Amino acid sequence: MSRNPQLNEHGELQHLLTTEGLPLAILRRILDTAESFVGVTERDVKKVPLLRGKSIFNLFFEPSTRTRTTFEIAAKRLSADVINLNIAASSQSKGETLLDTVDNLSSMHADMFVVRHSQSGAAHLIAHHVRPDIRVINAGDGRHAHPTQGLLDMFTIRRYKRDFHNLRVAIVGDILHSRVARSQIHALTTLGVPEVRVIAPKTLLPARVERLGVQVHHDMAEGLRDADVLLMLRLQSERMLSAHIPSTQEYFKYYGLTQEKLALAKHDAIVLHPGPMNRGVEIDSAVADGGQSVILPQVTFGIAVRMAVMSILASN
Amino acid sequence: MSPLPDAEVLLARLIDRIRPDLTQATALVGIHTGGAWLAERLHRQLGPVLPLGTLDVSFYRDDFDQTGLRPEVRRSNIPFEVEARHIILIDDVLYTGRTIRAAINELFDYGRPASVRLATLVDRGGRELPIAADYVGASLALPPDTMLVLVQDSEGKLGLDLHPRNLPKA
């Protein structure tokens, strides 16, 4: 078996590219370390000196506000220097290749790259290419993976539900285009969640999705029954090259989360969403702003989880 | 070499030395892990009205570039206003002084205390920084290639263990 490209020869995390194949011990260590960083983010001085003198480059080849901002805040709270590059608007439009861009930035003494790209595998390619002392974090590559989002969802679930071993988790919506769903499924199964369901119309499910170890439901009422955790996904209309759904109104009717549908899940079920939300498409405002929603805590925890990932990578 | 002293005896001595200095504005802060156990015992015996906190200094250590992040970082917990407090910082073994330097830096990210004093169960010399303890259970001379650690049994009884020092990662 070939070596997991995220791990070094000692089995330590060298890059974070995907939650697929991430060993349980590393997953747990990230979540535990993030717990300590939540303490830091609740203080008046929300900064620790851990990565002082390190340079972290945010390479965003695809627009993003929230993810880039939370990575930037995480790096600054670790006292690293952060350089944000909006590549879509610069070198690439002048014809420079991805790896030439990376080589140039490496020569500016980068210690870590946070990479968002529309092509699946872009972060892997960069991780494979850079000097061995440089760390790479995948901040979303095409439809493939968005590991820090998956991890912050796991952190949020653990915060509210404590134990993964007796949970029913339902992932609802556009699984086909979602790198978040893939990252969630791999992390949930590694953490020992016994029942992971995906709820979506046939047109928004990848072929043979059940091979990932999930139960497939096309009927939302059936899929939500007695669920403990609802992971809502954004309907990614910008990634839809062809018609996958008749209309957003019809999508909302069958797969939008309303109070009535939420009532089918357990009474203490929690609702997560990676943002940005399409209100009235995949989620009703009454649910998004309701008592079972943990969507805003997710954002806060996302900073602590990214601090944990950065500090663990820098220390290996 | 003579056997290690009984940690429970040293703790009783430490408590007697700290007691006369307590004021309304005193707070106890233990450094993980051994110092946190000691702080809890001090808290129980010196008066549960004293505010009690713990620090895990992992995010403030100066050896991050050499040894990386410790595998188990605990959450620091300072559940009181540090501003204007007289803090007694508690650690199990005082050696190079680097942990204390990190702890003082972390403490100041919570606020500006009126004063910080240091209590340690064992002072084993070997300082690499200008740091001294105000309250000491015992001073011991130990070989430099050893590591002295505080241990706690299932009943909560404290003891001292001497190990060969783990070599730092190459």
Tab-separated table of C-alpha atoms in Angstrom:
chain	number	residue	atom	x	y	z
A	1	MET	CA	0.000	0.000	0.000
A	2	SER	CA	1.319	3.413	-0.842
A	3	ARG	CA	1.991	5.795	1.978
A	4	ASN	CA	-0.724	8.288	2.917
A	5	PRO	CA	0.620	11.520	1.336
A	6	GLN	CA	-0.484	13.547	4.362
A	7	LEU	CA	1.695	11.643	6.815
A	8	ASN	CA	5.470	11.642	7.232
A	9	GLU	CA	7.552	8.500	7.771
A	10	HIS	CA	6.796	8.644	11.519
A	11	GLY	CA	3.043	8.620	10.836
A	12	GLU	CA	2.720	12.277	11.868
A	13	LEU	CA	0.542	14.752	10.025
A	14	GLN	CA	2.660	16.669	7.520
A	15	HIS	CA	-0.080	18.138	5.330
A	16	LEU	CA	-3.838	18.196	5.787
A	17	LEU	CA	-5.322	17.279	2.420
A	18	THR	CA	-8.358	15.130	3.183
A	19	THR	CA	-10.117	13.438	6.086
A	20	GLU	CA	-10.054	10.196	4.079
A	21	GLY	CA	-7.659	7.755	5.684
A	22	LEU	CA	-6.801	10.142	8.488
A	23	PRO	CA	-5.987	7.915	11.491
A	24	LEU	CA	-8.360	8.121	14.460
A	25	ALA	CA	-5.545	9.175	16.819
A	26	ILE	CA	-4.730	12.195	14.639
A	27	LEU	CA	-8.392	13.144	14.300
A	28	ARG	CA	-8.819	13.003	18.066
A	29	ARG	CA	-5.639	14.970	18.648
A	30	ILE	CA	-6.857	17.764	16.385
A	31	LEU	CA	-10.217	17.903	18.189
A	32	ASP	CA	-8.578	17.843	21.638
A	33	THR	CA	-6.060	20.542	20.721
A	34	ALA	CA	-8.886	22.662	19.297
A	35	GLU	CA	-10.628	22.398	22.657
A	36	SER	CA	-7.637	24.119	24.289
A	37	PHE	CA	-7.706	26.823	21.619
A	38	VAL	CA	-11.388	27.522	22.324
A	39	GLY	CA	-10.153	28.571	25.777
A	40	VAL	CA	-7.676	30.970	24.173
A	41	THR	CA	-10.320	32.510	21.904
A	42	GLU	CA	-12.516	33.263	24.921
A	43	ARG	CA	-9.859	35.405	26.643
A	44	ASP	CA	-9.352	39.155	26.337
A	45	VAL	CA	-5.999	38.530	24.633
A	46	LYS	CA	-6.944	35.978	21.989
A	47	LYS	CA	-3.397	35.321	20.845
A	48	VAL	CA	-0.622	32.874	21.695
A	49	PRO	CA	3.018	33.146	20.549
A	50	LEU	CA	3.237	29.618	19.095
A	51	LEU	CA	3.900	30.414	15.404
A	52	ARG	CA	5.766	33.690	15.881
A	53	GLY	CA	8.069	34.307	12.919
A	54	LYS	CA	6.267	31.809	10.651
A	55	SER	CA	4.765	32.935	7.344
A	56	ILE	CA	1.477	31.466	6.224
A	57	PHE	CA	0.300	32.117	2.679
A	58	ASN	CA	-3.402	31.924	1.914
A	59	LEU	CA	-3.539	30.847	-1.742
A	60	PHE	CA	-7.092	31.266	-2.906
A	61	PHE	CA	-7.524	30.364	-6.540
A	62	GLU	CA	-11.276	30.435	-6.005
A	63	PRO	CA	-13.187	33.161	-4.215
A	64	SER	CA	-14.051	32.624	-0.561
A	65	THR	CA	-14.685	35.057	2.234
A	66	ARG	CA	-15.509	33.025	5.285
A	67	THR	CA	-12.958	30.237	4.914
A	68	ARG	CA	-10.151	32.643	4.015
A	69	THR	CA	-11.063	34.935	6.906
A	70	THR	CA	-11.196	32.150	9.477
A	71	PHE	CA	-7.821	30.814	8.301
A	72	GLU	CA	-6.428	34.329	8.517
A	73	ILE	CA	-7.783	34.852	12.035
A	74	ALA	CA	-6.496	31.429	13.120
A	75	ALA	CA	-2.992	32.194	11.822
A	76	LYS	CA	-2.948	35.641	13.423
A	77	ARG	CA	-4.086	34.244	16.772
A	78	LEU	CA	-1.073	31.926	16.587
A	79	SER	CA	1.114	35.023	15.963
A	80	ALA	CA	2.069	33.935	12.433
A	81	ASP	CA	2.414	36.443	9.615
A	82	VAL	CA	-0.358	35.981	7.071
A	83	ILE	CA	-0.147	36.864	3.417
A	84	ASN	CA	-3.407	36.694	1.463
A	85	LEU	CA	-3.157	36.079	-2.241
A	86	ASN	CA	-6.154	36.340	-4.455
A	87	ILE	CA	-4.580	34.444	-7.307
A	88	ALA	CA	-7.582	34.422	-9.566
A	89	ALA	CA	-6.950	38.126	-10.000
A	90	SER	CA	-3.160	38.063	-10.461
A	91	SER	CA	-0.442	35.711	-11.736
A	92	GLN	CA	-2.676	33.010	-13.156
A	93	SER	CA	-4.464	35.536	-15.262
A	94	LYS	CA	-1.006	36.465	-16.609
A	95	GLY	CA	-0.409	32.835	-17.588
A	96	GLU	CA	1.835	31.573	-14.757
A	97	THR	CA	1.401	27.889	-13.919
A	98	LEU	CA	0.224	26.757	-10.486
A	99	LEU	CA	3.591	25.255	-9.553
A	100	ASP	CA	5.535	28.319	-10.755
A	101	THR	CA	3.362	30.435	-8.497
A	102	VAL	CA	4.079	28.072	-5.594
A	103	ASP	CA	7.845	28.056	-6.303
A	104	ASN	CA	7.946	31.830	-6.293
A	105	LEU	CA	6.098	32.054	-3.004
A	106	SER	CA	8.318	29.334	-1.497
A	107	SER	CA	11.289	31.540	-2.335
A	108	MET	CA	9.657	34.230	-0.204
A	109	HIS	CA	10.217	31.879	2.780
A	110	ALA	CA	6.730	30.505	3.144
A	111	ASP	CA	6.283	28.009	5.987
A	112	MET	CA	2.733	26.983	5.177
A	113	PHE	CA	0.282	27.215	2.295
A	114	VAL	CA	-3.474	27.239	2.738
A	115	VAL	CA	-4.864	26.312	-0.675
A	116	ARG	CA	-8.337	26.721	-2.157
A	117	HIS	CA	-8.728	25.644	-5.762
A	118	SER	CA	-11.583	24.699	-8.078
A	119	GLN	CA	-9.672	21.648	-9.347
A	120	SER	CA	-9.769	18.462	-7.282
A	121	GLY	CA	-6.239	17.425	-6.330
A	122	ALA	CA	-4.653	20.895	-6.480
A	123	ALA	CA	-3.559	20.800	-2.821
A	124	HIS	CA	-2.135	17.269	-3.284
A	125	LEU	CA	-0.144	18.473	-6.258
A	126	ILE	CA	1.292	21.384	-4.284
A	127	ALA	CA	2.050	19.211	-1.244
A	128	HIS	CA	3.911	16.769	-3.474
A	129	HIS	CA	5.895	19.576	-5.083
A	130	VAL	CA	7.021	21.799	-2.181
A	131	ARG	CA	10.200	21.533	-0.086
A	132	PRO	CA	9.851	19.030	2.775
A	133	ASP	CA	9.772	21.782	5.420
A	134	ILE	CA	6.700	23.448	3.920
A	135	ARG	CA	3.219	22.451	5.120
A	136	VAL	CA	0.066	22.467	3.005
A	137	ILE	CA	-3.546	22.701	4.165
A	138	ASN	CA	-6.338	21.979	1.722
A	139	ALA	CA	-8.995	24.667	2.158
A	140	GLY	CA	-11.226	23.074	-0.468
A	141	ASP	CA	-10.362	21.475	-3.816
A	142	GLY	CA	-13.095	21.069	-6.401
A	143	ARG	CA	-15.602	18.406	-5.405
A	144	HIS	CA	-12.944	16.429	-3.571
A	145	ALA	CA	-12.321	17.556	0.007
A	146	HIS	CA	-12.601	20.364	2.523
A	147	PRO	CA	-11.007	18.737	5.549
A	148	THR	CA	-10.997	21.660	8.001
A	149	GLN	CA	-14.732	22.142	7.402
A	150	GLY	CA	-15.286	18.428	8.061
A	151	LEU	CA	-13.184	18.641	11.218
A	152	LEU	CA	-14.934	21.710	12.575
A	153	ASP	CA	-18.255	19.935	12.019
A	154	MET	CA	-16.930	16.977	14.027
A	155	PHE	CA	-15.775	19.356	16.740
A	156	THR	CA	-19.227	20.977	16.852
A	157	ILE	CA	-20.971	17.582	17.017
A	158	ARG	CA	-18.689	16.460	19.837
A	159	ARG	CA	-19.332	19.688	21.734
A	160	TYR	CA	-23.100	19.112	21.740
A	161	LYS	CA	-23.366	15.318	21.637
A	162	ARG	CA	-20.167	14.236	23.467
A	163	ASP	CA	-19.993	10.683	22.108
A	164	PHE	CA	-19.965	9.628	18.457
A	165	HIS	CA	-20.753	5.975	19.109
A	166	ASN	CA	-24.529	6.200	19.458
A	167	LEU	CA	-25.360	8.851	16.878
A	168	ARG	CA	-27.513	8.910	13.780
A	169	VAL	CA	-26.200	11.591	11.464
A	170	ALA	CA	-28.051	12.727	8.333
A	171	ILE	CA	-26.297	14.684	5.590
A	172	VAL	CA	-28.883	16.496	3.509
A	173	GLY	CA	-28.687	18.064	0.068
A	174	ASP	CA	-26.270	18.431	-2.793
A	175	ILE	CA	-23.917	15.527	-2.033
A	176	LEU	CA	-22.811	15.318	-5.673
A	177	HIS	CA	-21.002	18.662	-5.775
A	178	SER	CA	-20.036	18.747	-2.114
A	179	ARG	CA	-16.445	18.413	-0.965
A	180	VAL	CA	-17.810	19.121	2.521
A	181	ALA	CA	-20.036	16.005	2.457
A	182	ARG	CA	-17.102	13.778	1.489
A	183	SER	CA	-14.947	15.181	4.268
A	184	GLN	CA	-17.792	14.735	6.760
A	185	ILE	CA	-18.508	11.132	5.752
A	186	HIS	CA	-14.869	10.020	6.107
A	187	ALA	CA	-14.464	11.739	9.471
A	188	LEU	CA	-17.780	10.446	10.850
A	189	THR	CA	-17.010	6.843	9.957
A	190	THR	CA	-13.473	7.044	11.392
A	191	LEU	CA	-14.842	8.513	14.636
A	192	GLY	CA	-17.187	5.531	14.960
A	193	VAL	CA	-20.615	6.966	14.091
A	194	PRO	CA	-22.696	3.811	13.513
A	195	GLU	CA	-25.280	5.316	11.169
A	196	VAL	CA	-24.539	7.954	8.535
A	197	ARG	CA	-27.396	8.741	6.151
A	198	VAL	CA	-27.347	10.833	3.019
A	199	ILE	CA	-30.596	12.436	1.888
A	200	ALA	CA	-30.788	13.800	-1.646
A	201	PRO	CA	-32.543	13.462	-4.974
A	202	LYS	CA	-30.924	10.885	-7.295
A	203	THR	CA	-29.558	13.670	-9.489
A	204	LEU	CA	-27.546	15.142	-6.594
A	205	LEU	CA	-25.910	11.906	-5.438
A	206	PRO	CA	-22.616	10.573	-6.763
A	207	ALA	CA	-22.708	7.098	-8.312
A	208	ARG	CA	-22.285	4.275	-5.788
A	209	VAL	CA	-22.254	6.658	-2.831
A	210	GLU	CA	-23.244	3.762	-0.527
A	211	ARG	CA	-19.720	2.393	-0.932
A	212	LEU	CA	-18.616	5.166	1.433
A	213	GLY	CA	-20.537	3.364	4.179
A	214	VAL	CA	-23.676	5.493	4.188
A	215	GLN	CA	-27.412	4.737	3.941
A	216	VAL	CA	-29.093	6.446	1.018
A	217	HIS	CA	-32.499	8.105	1.358
A	218	HIS	CA	-34.408	9.955	-1.341
A	219	ASP	CA	-37.344	10.687	0.945
A	220	MET	CA	-36.431	13.364	3.465
A	221	ALA	CA	-39.086	12.391	6.042
A	222	GLU	CA	-37.780	8.843	6.092
A	223	GLY	CA	-34.145	9.958	6.265
A	224	LEU	CA	-34.644	12.434	9.102
A	225	ARG	CA	-36.517	10.058	11.396
A	226	ASP	CA	-34.808	9.880	14.823
A	227	ALA	CA	-31.654	11.600	13.591
A	228	ASP	CA	-29.410	13.225	16.242
A	229	VAL	CA	-27.458	15.477	13.901
A	230	LEU	CA	-28.508	17.152	10.626
A	231	LEU	CA	-25.704	18.309	8.381
A	232	MET	CA	-27.270	20.578	5.794
A	233	LEU	CA	-25.396	21.316	2.576
A	234	ARG	CA	-25.509	24.343	0.366
A	235	LEU	CA	-27.154	23.922	-3.005
A	236	GLN	CA	-24.175	24.751	-5.188
A	237	SER	CA	-25.890	26.336	-8.131
A	238	GLU	CA	-22.560	27.805	-9.330
A	239	ARG	CA	-21.188	24.282	-9.802
A	240	MET	CA	-24.220	23.002	-11.676
A	241	LEU	CA	-23.275	22.767	-15.293
A	242	SER	CA	-26.511	21.067	-16.264
A	243	ALA	CA	-29.972	20.964	-14.770
A	244	HIS	CA	-29.871	18.786	-11.660
A	245	ILE	CA	-33.080	20.073	-10.144
A	246	PRO	CA	-36.254	21.446	-11.730
A	247	SER	CA	-36.229	24.658	-9.648
A	248	THR	CA	-35.051	25.918	-6.265
A	249	GLN	CA	-38.718	26.210	-5.195
A	250	GLU	CA	-39.288	22.562	-5.924
A	251	TYR	CA	-36.020	21.653	-4.218
A	252	PHE	CA	-37.136	23.514	-1.083
A	253	LYS	CA	-40.466	21.689	-1.130
A	254	TYR	CA	-38.822	18.263	-1.048
A	255	TYR	CA	-35.399	18.818	0.557
A	256	GLY	CA	-35.531	22.196	2.314
A	257	LEU	CA	-35.334	21.906	6.094
A	258	THR	CA	-38.445	23.380	7.725
A	259	GLN	CA	-39.639	23.208	11.337
A	260	GLU	CA	-42.149	20.508	10.333
A	261	LYS	CA	-39.457	18.299	8.841
A	262	LEU	CA	-37.063	18.994	11.704
A	263	ALA	CA	-39.744	17.700	14.108
A	264	LEU	CA	-39.233	14.228	12.593
A	265	ALA	CA	-35.698	14.093	13.967
A	266	LYS	CA	-34.981	13.626	17.680
A	267	HIS	CA	-36.276	16.493	19.833
A	268	ASP	CA	-32.691	17.444	20.781
A	269	ALA	CA	-31.251	17.098	17.279
A	270	ILE	CA	-28.795	19.804	16.202
A	271	VAL	CA	-28.641	21.474	12.800
A	272	LEU	CA	-25.347	22.410	11.114
A	273	HIS	CA	-24.646	24.215	7.849
A	274	PRO	CA	-21.204	25.057	6.413
A	275	GLY	CA	-22.374	28.386	4.994
A	276	PRO	CA	-23.060	30.458	3.095
A	277	MET	CA	-26.725	29.544	3.480
A	278	ASN	CA	-29.360	29.830	0.806
A	279	ARG	CA	-32.349	30.680	2.986
A	280	GLY	CA	-35.555	29.325	1.533
A	281	VAL	CA	-33.646	26.869	-0.686
A	282	GLU	CA	-32.001	24.245	1.521
A	283	ILE	CA	-33.003	25.698	4.882
A	284	ASP	CA	-35.899	27.762	6.184
A	285	SER	CA	-35.044	30.889	8.177
A	286	ALA	CA	-37.087	29.644	11.150
A	287	VAL	CA	-34.742	26.637	11.410
A	288	ALA	CA	-31.530	28.517	10.608
A	289	ASP	CA	-32.247	31.036	13.378
A	290	GLY	CA	-33.991	28.554	15.689
A	291	GLY	CA	-32.994	26.933	18.968
A	292	GLN	CA	-31.634	23.746	17.389
A	293	SER	CA	-29.322	25.564	14.989
A	294	VAL	CA	-25.600	25.561	15.879
A	295	ILE	CA	-24.573	27.275	12.661
A	296	LEU	CA	-22.951	30.316	14.295
A	297	PRO	CA	-21.053	28.316	16.954
A	298	GLN	CA	-19.670	26.298	14.005
A	299	VAL	CA	-18.008	29.442	12.685
A	300	THR	CA	-16.440	30.217	16.068
A	301	PHE	CA	-15.204	26.648	16.532
A	302	GLY	CA	-13.805	26.744	12.997
A	303	ILE	CA	-11.134	29.195	14.149
A	304	ALA	CA	-10.034	26.965	17.042
A	305	VAL	CA	-9.958	23.879	14.787
A	306	ARG	CA	-7.825	25.689	12.197
A	307	MET	CA	-5.478	26.892	14.954
A	308	ALA	CA	-5.139	23.270	16.060
A	309	VAL	CA	-4.399	22.016	12.537
A	310	MET	CA	-1.820	24.748	11.886
A	311	SER	CA	-0.002	24.244	15.179
A	312	ILE	CA	0.072	20.442	14.854
A	313	LEU	CA	1.385	20.689	11.277
A	314	ALA	CA	4.038	23.225	12.265
A	315	SER	CA	5.208	21.019	15.107
A	316	ASN	CA	5.683	17.786	13.112
B	1	MET	CA	22.049	8.624	46.216
B	2	SER	CA	19.650	9.083	49.128
B	3	PRO	CA	16.006	8.090	48.521
B	4	LEU	CA	13.546	10.708	47.271
B	5	PRO	CA	11.578	12.566	49.952
B	6	ASP	CA	7.887	11.856	50.567
B	7	ALA	CA	5.871	14.247	48.402
B	8	GLU	CA	3.063	14.394	50.976
B	9	VAL	CA	5.510	15.604	53.642
B	10	LEU	CA	6.872	18.246	51.270
B	11	LEU	CA	3.352	19.385	50.433
B	12	ALA	CA	2.506	19.827	54.130
B	13	ARG	CA	5.666	21.917	54.524
B	14	LEU	CA	4.790	24.009	51.475
B	15	ILE	CA	1.298	24.682	52.831
B	16	ASP	CA	2.756	25.876	56.169
B	17	ARG	CA	5.079	28.257	54.340
B	18	ILE	CA	2.372	29.756	52.142
B	19	ARG	CA	-0.348	30.099	54.791
B	20	PRO	CA	0.969	33.246	56.575
B	21	ASP	CA	1.100	35.188	53.288
B	22	LEU	CA	-2.506	34.658	52.199
B	23	THR	CA	-4.707	37.729	51.741
B	24	GLN	CA	-8.182	38.490	50.425
B	25	ALA	CA	-6.647	39.144	47.022
B	26	THR	CA	-4.646	35.880	46.744
B	27	ALA	CA	-5.372	33.399	43.950
B	28	LEU	CA	-3.763	30.008	43.289
B	29	VAL	CA	-2.704	28.943	39.801
B	30	GLY	CA	-1.320	25.449	39.158
B	31	ILE	CA	0.745	24.520	36.107
B	32	HIS	CA	-0.335	21.288	34.382
B	33	THR	CA	-0.070	18.541	35.329
B	34	GLY	CA	1.752	18.162	38.634
B	35	GLY	CA	1.304	21.809	39.620
B	36	ALA	CA	-2.446	21.545	39.025
B	37	TRP	CA	-2.683	18.583	41.424
B	38	LEU	CA	-0.726	20.536	44.033
B	39	ALA	CA	-2.845	23.657	43.531
B	40	GLU	CA	-5.985	21.629	44.101
B	41	ARG	CA	-4.598	20.199	47.357
B	42	LEU	CA	-3.472	23.658	48.497
B	43	HIS	CA	-6.887	25.016	47.624
B	44	ARG	CA	-8.622	22.334	49.660
B	45	GLN	CA	-6.437	22.907	52.726
B	46	LEU	CA	-5.803	26.652	52.634
B	47	GLY	CA	-9.384	27.649	52.077
B	48	PRO	CA	-11.797	26.894	49.284
B	49	VAL	CA	-12.690	30.606	49.079
B	50	LEU	CA	-9.387	31.277	47.295
B	51	PRO	CA	-9.836	31.476	43.520
B	52	LEU	CA	-8.164	28.541	41.774
B	53	GLY	CA	-6.942	28.315	38.186
B	54	THR	CA	-4.777	26.087	35.997
B	55	LEU	CA	-2.416	26.799	33.131
B	56	ASP	CA	-1.198	24.517	30.356
B	57	VAL	CA	1.775	26.433	28.994
B	58	SER	CA	2.142	24.362	25.792
B	59	PHE	CA	1.234	27.332	23.567
B	60	TYR	CA	3.900	29.491	25.258
B	61	ARG	CA	6.862	27.132	25.412
B	62	ASP	CA	10.180	28.201	23.882
B	63	ASP	CA	11.016	24.697	22.605
B	64	PHE	CA	8.134	24.432	20.078
B	65	ASP	CA	10.590	24.524	17.168
B	66	GLN	CA	12.640	21.670	18.671
B	67	THR	CA	10.031	19.375	20.197
B	68	GLY	CA	6.736	20.531	18.701
B	69	LEU	CA	3.416	20.661	20.439
B	70	ARG	CA	2.922	18.285	23.369
B	71	PRO	CA	0.554	15.469	22.397
B	72	GLU	CA	-1.993	16.275	25.077
B	73	VAL	CA	-2.608	19.964	25.511
B	74	ARG	CA	-5.108	20.737	28.244
B	75	ARG	CA	-7.233	23.797	28.354
B	76	SER	CA	-5.971	26.621	30.567
B	77	ASN	CA	-8.665	27.748	32.958
B	78	ILE	CA	-8.470	31.030	34.861
B	79	PRO	CA	-12.024	31.532	36.167
B	80	PHE	CA	-11.350	34.860	37.924
B	81	GLU	CA	-10.122	38.382	37.176
B	82	VAL	CA	-6.316	38.361	37.156
B	83	GLU	CA	-6.188	42.160	37.351
B	84	ALA	CA	-4.871	43.330	40.742
B	85	ARG	CA	-4.653	39.783	42.172
B	86	HIS	CA	-1.745	38.415	44.181
B	87	ILE	CA	-1.109	35.212	42.272
B	88	ILE	CA	0.715	32.234	43.706
B	89	LEU	CA	1.947	30.159	40.794
B	90	ILE	CA	2.443	26.489	41.675
B	91	ASP	CA	4.641	23.934	39.920
B	92	ASP	CA	5.878	20.518	41.016
B	93	VAL	CA	9.562	20.732	40.064
B	94	LEU	CA	11.574	23.896	39.420
B	95	TYR	CA	14.529	23.215	37.119
B	96	THR	CA	15.555	25.378	34.143
B	97	GLY	CA	12.877	28.005	34.817
B	98	ARG	CA	11.599	27.906	31.235
B	99	THR	CA	8.169	26.563	32.172
B	100	ILE	CA	7.770	29.398	34.681
B	101	ARG	CA	8.769	31.973	32.063
B	102	ALA	CA	6.065	30.554	29.777
B	103	ALA	CA	3.502	30.516	32.610
B	104	ILE	CA	4.146	34.162	33.528
B	105	ASN	CA	3.749	35.180	29.877
B	106	GLU	CA	0.480	33.283	29.600
B	107	LEU	CA	-0.809	34.703	32.885
B	108	PHE	CA	-0.265	38.247	31.639
B	109	ASP	CA	-2.476	37.509	28.612
B	110	TYR	CA	-5.321	37.195	31.125
B	111	GLY	CA	-4.574	40.521	32.848
B	112	ARG	CA	-2.086	42.435	34.996
B	113	PRO	CA	-1.707	40.852	38.415
B	114	ALA	CA	-0.602	42.897	41.450
B	115	SER	CA	2.128	40.329	42.099
B	116	VAL	CA	3.199	36.818	41.135
B	117	ARG	CA	4.956	34.488	43.544
B	118	LEU	CA	6.233	31.022	42.830
B	119	ALA	CA	5.720	27.905	44.946
B	120	THR	CA	7.394	24.610	44.059
B	121	LEU	CA	7.464	21.239	45.735
B	122	VAL	CA	11.070	20.598	44.712
B	123	ASP	CA	13.783	23.011	43.598
B	124	ARG	CA	16.457	20.955	41.826
B	125	GLY	CA	18.713	23.861	40.782
B	126	GLY	CA	19.982	24.009	37.182
B	127	ARG	CA	18.369	27.337	36.313
B	128	GLU	CA	18.812	28.738	32.791
B	129	LEU	CA	16.810	31.908	33.482
B	130	PRO	CA	16.807	34.449	36.337
B	131	ILE	CA	13.869	32.830	38.174
B	132	ALA	CA	13.627	31.883	41.848
B	133	ALA	CA	10.902	30.287	43.972
B	134	ASP	CA	9.344	32.103	46.944
B	135	TYR	CA	8.090	28.903	48.583
B	136	VAL	CA	9.984	25.606	48.346
B	137	GLY	CA	9.128	22.166	49.787
B	138	ALA	CA	12.705	20.872	49.433
B	139	SER	CA	15.890	21.599	47.505
B	140	LEU	CA	17.470	18.500	45.938
B	141	ALA	CA	20.680	17.989	43.995
B	142	LEU	CA	19.950	15.507	41.186
B	143	PRO	CA	22.048	14.255	38.263
B	144	PRO	CA	21.388	16.396	35.169
B	145	ASP	CA	20.467	13.405	32.952
B	146	THR	CA	17.416	12.652	35.087
B	147	MET	CA	13.841	13.823	35.120
B	148	LEU	CA	11.967	14.243	38.408
B	149	VAL	CA	8.191	13.916	38.090
B	150	LEU	CA	5.264	14.108	40.460
B	151	VAL	CA	2.864	11.176	40.282
B	152	GLN	CA	-0.584	10.654	41.759
B	153	ASP	CA	-2.021	7.254	42.687
B	154	SER	CA	-5.678	6.231	42.391
B	155	GLU	CA	-6.378	7.508	45.933
B	156	GLY	CA	-4.897	10.913	45.075
B	157	LYS	CA	-1.715	10.343	47.121
B	158	LEU	CA	1.277	12.176	45.664
B	159	GLY	CA	4.749	10.725	45.114
B	160	LEU	CA	8.020	11.594	43.366
B	161	ASP	CA	9.624	9.518	40.582
B	162	LEU	CA	13.084	9.875	39.060
B	163	HIS	CA	13.517	8.784	35.401
B	164	PRO	CA	16.384	8.910	32.936
B	165	ARG	CA	15.807	11.993	30.780
B	166	ASN	CA	14.240	11.348	27.364
B	167	LEU	CA	16.618	12.477	24.710
B	168	PRO	CA	15.216	15.316	22.633
B	169	LYS	CA	14.202	14.466	19.075
B	170	ALA	CA	17.106	14.790	16.643
